Amino acid sequence: MVEKKLSRSVRLLFVSGVAIGAMAQPALAQQTAPEAQRVEITGSSIKRVESEGVLPVTVMKREDIERTGATTAQDLVNMIPGNFGGSVVANNVGATGAPSTANLRGIGSQYTLVLLNGRRLANYAIGSNPVDLNSIPLSAIERIEVLRDGASAIYGADAIAGVINFILKKNYQGLEASFYGTKVDQGNGDTRSFNVLGGYGDLNVQGFNILLSANHETDDALKAKDRAFAATAVRPDLGINKASPRNGVPNFNFTDTLGNSYTGVNPYRYNGCNNPAFGLVVRDAQSCGTDYVKYIDLIPKQTHDNIVARGVLKINDDHELYGEVTHTKDNVVATYSPAPYTVNMTYPANGRFYPSSFTIPAGYTVPAGTTYTLPNGTVLPGGTVLQNNVVVTPTGPMSGTWRTVAGGGRQDITDTKSLRVLVGSRGVIGGWDYDTAFSYSKNEVSISFGNGQFSYAKLTPLVNAGSINVFGAQDSTSLALLNGAQLNGQFENNGSSVAKEFDARISKEIMQNSYGAVGLALGINYRKEDLNQFSGQILASGDQVGGNGPVPSVTGNRNVLGLFSEATIPVYKDLEASVAARYDSYKNSYGTSFNKLSPKIGFTYKPSSTMLARVSYGTGFRAPTLYQALRPFTTGNNTNGNFSDPVRCPGGVPISNGNPVGNLQDECNVQLNIAQSGNANLAPEKSKQYSLGLVFQPSSHFSGSIDYWSVTIDNAIVQLSENSVLGNPSAYTNQYYRYDPAQFPQGWVDDGKQTGAIKGSTNPNFPLAYISLPNVNAGSFFASGIDLNLNYKQKLESVGQFTVNFDGTLFTKHGYQYQGLASVSDLGGYKDFGPAPRWRHMITLAFNRGVWAASITDNYTAGYNDFTNPTALGSPNYPNERKVAAYNTFDATLGWSGVKNLDIALGIKNIFNTDPPASRTEANFQTGYDATFTNPLGRAFYLRGRYKFF
C-alpha cells in the first residue's frame, strides 16, 4: 500500500499517491512498537527509519499496482495525480519512435528522472527523449517510490520535477504463474499478458537469493473508425475540418480548351465530394479533402516482453554482492494516413487516365481580375459565382497535390530493445554503510517501413508517365505498378543510446550532538553516454513519400561526473536540518562543457507525536541532451496542426495575384512546411524549487498530509512554437523563408543547402519554403500547486475493514514565457505545451473481509479551456474560447483467494463507459479528443489469475 516516509517520532503509515484498497493499521506514536528497520529512502542516501523523512515520498506497493489493473508502467504512472501530459504509445500514430514517458508537474517529460532500483537507465534512442517507461519490467516490480520534490542531490540535479523509482522484488521464494486478460465492451483494443515468476534461496537463512521473471503481453489495435467520437476529421460541432487537401483524387490546377485556368478544383466537388473509396469530404466551394482519420489507429498494435534476473549473495553479516539483468523487447505497429505526395504532382496530357471532361461545380468563384468563358461563349467577369455545374474539356498537363490512398494507410514498425546489466556490492566498512555498482544500460530502436509507404524514386516516374490513375480507382495494371513502388519491410532508421556508469556512496551517523545523531553521506558517480541515430538510405535521401525530407544521422557522446554530499543535523529539540549539495560536470564530444553546484536544504519540525512540518529549498540544472545539441537541420517536417500562410492566405482566405495560391503547393488550412535544427551552443537550464508541508494523524483511524510546492525553470531549451510563430507572424518575421516561383517553377525542393530560401521575405508572390523552428535557450517554465493526501480506515467486527484513500493535486500556477515576450499561463487552458488542468484526484474505497477484497476508484481530471488555432478564429462554429469537459471515470475490482495458492480478481475499468471529452486539439493525428491525456477504449472487463506452485 502507499506509505509516506515520516519522522520516527510520528511513525505514521498512511495512504497517498495512487493507492487503491486497504492498508495496514497505522501504528500510533504513543504505542509500543518493535525496533524499526532502517531503510534507504528515495531522495536520500542516509539510511533512516522507514517512517522518517524530510521530503515528500509516495510509495505504491505490489498489491496497489495489481488493484489498478495496469500492466505497463505507462498505464500506472498516468494514474498519479501529480503526473500529467507524458507521451503515450498512442503518440506513435503518425510520429515514429515515440516512447512512453513520465511528466511530474506537467512541465515536460525531460524534467522527471526515472530510475530502476535507484539507478539510471539509458535514455530512449530516437529523438531527444528521456527513459521509455516500456523499458520498465512492471511484472517484476515490488514497489514504486515517487519523490515529489526536485533536483535530488543523490540522483542528479536534472531531476527538476521529481523522481520515480521502480524497485524490483527482493528475496522472493517460490514459483508462480499469472494471467491477465481484458474484454473491451465496445470492441477492439484487448490486452492479454502471461507472467512466470520464480525465486530460490532465503537471503537471511541461506545467504543467497535468485529471482527470475518473464512476461509476455499483446495489445490489440483500436481503429479510429471503431469509436464514433474519433471517427472523422470533420467535426462541425467543434468548428474544425482537419480533412487534408492532399487527396487520392487531387484538387487540380489546369486549363480547359476555352482558355479558362483553374486552381485547386476537384472533379468530385460537383456531387458533394461523394467518393467513399477515397474518403473525400467537402472543404470549400471548389475543393475536396481527405478524411484521413478513417485510416488511422487510435491505439496501435503492441507486444511487450521482458525478462528479469536478479541475484544476491551474502558474503557475511557486513557484505553482500548483487547483480541484475533486465531485458525488455517491445514492438509497435502504428497505422496512420495514406502517404501525401507532397512534391508538386503533374499528370501528362497523354496519360492513359487523362479525363475527357471535367465538371466545374456550381459555387465556383471566378478569380478576381480574370474573366471566364462558358461553353456557350458567354464571358463572365471576375468575382462571378457559377450558378450551375459546368462541364469543360481539360487540355495540357494537370497538376495538384496527391495522396496514395489506393495503397492504404501508412505503417511504421518500431522495435525497441532495452538491456541493463548491473553488478554491485553493499554493506558496512568501519561503521560506514556503503553501496557501489557498475552498470551498463542500452536502449536500441529500429524502425522499418510497413504497408502504405512509398518511394519517390519509384513512384515519380510512374506518375509523370501517367501510369497511375490520379482521377479515380486503379485498374489491375496501375495497382500493380503502385504497389511495386512500396517500401514495405525496408529499413527506415535506428538508434542506440548507451550509458555506462560507476557509482559509490557511503553514509553513517558520524556524531551525536545535544539533540541527536548527525548523519553524513558522500558519493560519486561517473557516467559515459553515447548516442547514435542512423538514417537508412531512403530516409537520409528524403526518398520517403510524405516523409520529413532528408534526415541525416546523429552521433555524439559525453562524460558526466557527479560528486554529492548530504547531512542530517538535529539543530534543536524536534527540529532537524537536511543539507545537501551536488557538483555535476559535463564534457561533450562536440566541444562544450558545463559544470554546476546544486545545493538543497530542508527542515523537519515535530511539535507533537501526531504532527510533522517540513520545508525544503533547492536549485538544479539540466544540460541539453545530445540530440538537442546535435540534431541536423532538416526542412521536410510539417506543423502538427493545420494553418494558413499568413501572407498568401491570411485568415484562410487566398489572396489574388499573379501567382495563384495553391498552384504549386497547399497553402490554406494545411500542415505547413517547417525546418527543425539542433544547436551545439545550447546552455544548461537552471531551476529553483521549494516545498513546505504538514503531516498529521489526529487519531488511529485518520491521517493525512498537505504539501505546497513550486518549481521555476529558466534558460529553458525549447523549440520555437508553431502556435506562437503562426499566431504572431509580425513578431517572428525572420522565421519565415520563401522562394521565388520563377526560380522553382515546380515548387521549392531543398538541395541540402537551402538554396533559394529567402529569410524574412513577405513578398505575396513568394510561397513558403519553410518556417524555421530551431532549438533555443529562450524560455522559462513555472508551476506550483498543492498535493493533498488523506486516509481513513475503520475495522468493524464481523463485517470487515473499510479504507478510504484520497490523493489529489491542485495546480495554483502553471505556464511559460518566451524570451522578450509576456509570460503565458496555461493553468486551466491549452497553450503551446498542452493543457494544465487545475485539479486531478484519485479516490478509492476499499473493503476487505477474509478471502474477499473489493475496491472502487474515482479518477478525475478537471476540465480546461480548449486549444485555439489562431488562424481559425472568426471561422463558423469556432469560438475564441471553448471548454473541454472534465474527465471522470470509475474502476472497480473484486478479488477472491478462497483456494490455497490461488488468487483471482475480476475488474472493470471505466464502469460507466465514459468517452473522452471532446477537444479540437491538433497535436495528434487522432481527432475529436486528446489522445495524450485520455483513454479511448471505454469500458473494459478484466480477469487476473495467479497460482503459486510453491
CSV table of C-alpha atoms in Angstrom, one decimal, residues 1-2 15-22 58-81 138-139 141-144 146 166 180-182 191 193 217 805 807 841-846 853-859 889-895 905-911 935 937-944 946:
chain,number,residue,atom,x,y,z
A,1,MET,CA,0.0,0.0,0.0
A,2,VAL,CA,1.0,3.6,-0.4
A,15,VAL,CA,-2.2,6.0,2.1
A,16,SER,CA,-1.3,8.6,-0.5
A,17,GLY,CA,-0.4,8.7,-4.2
A,18,VAL,CA,-2.2,6.2,-6.4
A,19,ALA,CA,-3.2,3.7,-3.8
A,20,ILE,CA,-6.2,1.6,-4.3
A,21,GLY,CA,-7.6,-0.5,-1.4
A,22,ALA,CA,-6.8,-1.0,2.2
A,58,THR,CA,4.8,8.4,-2.1
A,59,VAL,CA,5.1,4.6,-2.2
A,60,MET,CA,2.9,2.2,-4.1
A,61,LYS,CA,3.3,-1.5,-3.2
A,62,ARG,CA,2.7,-4.5,-5.3
A,63,GLU,CA,-0.9,-5.1,-4.1
A,64,ASP,CA,-1.7,-1.5,-5.1
A,65,ILE,CA,-0.3,-2.0,-8.6
A,66,GLU,CA,-2.4,-5.0,-9.1
A,67,ARG,CA,-5.6,-3.3,-7.9
A,68,THR,CA,-5.2,-0.7,-10.7
A,69,GLY,CA,-5.4,-3.3,-13.4
A,70,ALA,CA,-2.3,-1.7,-15.0
A,71,THR,CA,0.0,-4.0,-17.0
A,72,THR,CA,2.6,-1.4,-18.1
A,73,ALA,CA,4.5,1.4,-16.3
A,74,GLN,CA,2.9,3.9,-18.7
A,75,ASP,CA,-0.6,3.0,-17.5
A,76,LEU,CA,0.4,3.1,-13.9
A,77,VAL,CA,2.3,6.4,-13.9
A,78,ASN,CA,-0.6,8.1,-15.7
A,79,MET,CA,-2.8,7.4,-12.7
A,80,ILE,CA,-0.6,9.6,-10.4
A,81,PRO,CA,-2.5,12.9,-10.0
A,138,LEU,CA,6.4,-3.8,-14.3
A,139,SER,CA,5.6,-7.5,-13.7
A,141,ILE,CA,8.4,-4.6,-9.6
A,142,GLU,CA,7.8,-4.8,-5.9
A,143,ARG,CA,7.0,-1.2,-5.3
A,144,ILE,CA,7.3,2.3,-6.7
A,146,VAL,CA,7.7,8.8,-6.2
A,166,PHE,CA,10.8,1.4,-9.7
A,180,TYR,CA,-4.3,-11.2,-17.2
A,181,GLY,CA,-6.9,-10.5,-20.0
A,182,THR,CA,-9.3,-7.8,-20.9
A,191,THR,CA,-4.9,-6.9,-23.8
A,193,SER,CA,-0.5,-11.0,-20.7
A,217,GLU,CA,1.9,-9.1,-23.3
A,805,ASN,CA,-7.9,6.9,0.3
A,807,ASP,CA,-4.9,11.7,-3.4
A,841,HIS,CA,-7.6,13.3,-7.9
A,842,MET,CA,-8.0,9.6,-7.2
A,843,ILE,CA,-10.4,8.4,-4.5
A,844,THR,CA,-10.5,4.8,-3.5
A,845,LEU,CA,-13.0,3.0,-1.3
A,846,ALA,CA,-11.7,-0.5,-0.3
A,853,ALA,CA,-11.3,-7.9,-1.3
A,854,ALA,CA,-13.1,-5.2,-3.2
A,855,SER,CA,-12.5,-1.7,-4.2
A,856,ILE,CA,-13.9,1.1,-6.3
A,857,THR,CA,-11.9,4.1,-7.5
A,858,ASP,CA,-12.8,7.5,-8.9
A,859,ASN,CA,-10.2,9.0,-11.3
A,889,THR,CA,-14.0,7.5,-14.7
A,890,PHE,CA,-14.7,4.8,-12.2
A,891,ASP,CA,-13.0,1.5,-11.8
A,892,ALA,CA,-13.8,-1.5,-9.6
A,893,THR,CA,-12.2,-4.7,-8.5
A,894,LEU,CA,-13.3,-7.9,-6.7
A,895,GLY,CA,-10.7,-10.4,-5.5
A,905,ALA,CA,-9.5,-10.9,-9.4
A,906,LEU,CA,-12.3,-9.5,-11.6
A,907,GLY,CA,-12.3,-5.9,-12.6
A,908,ILE,CA,-14.0,-3.2,-14.6
A,909,LYS,CA,-12.2,-0.2,-15.9
A,910,ASN,CA,-14.4,2.8,-16.8
A,911,ILE,CA,-17.6,1.4,-15.3
A,935,ASN,CA,-8.2,6.7,-23.0
A,937,LEU,CA,-11.1,2.2,-25.0
A,938,GLY,CA,-14.2,2.8,-22.9
A,939,ARG,CA,-15.5,0.2,-20.5
A,940,ALA,CA,-13.2,-2.9,-20.2
A,941,PHE,CA,-13.7,-6.0,-18.2
A,942,TYR,CA,-10.6,-7.9,-17.0
A,943,LEU,CA,-9.6,-11.1,-15.3
A,944,ARG,CA,-6.4,-11.6,-13.4
A,946,ARG,CA,-2.4,-16.1,-10.1
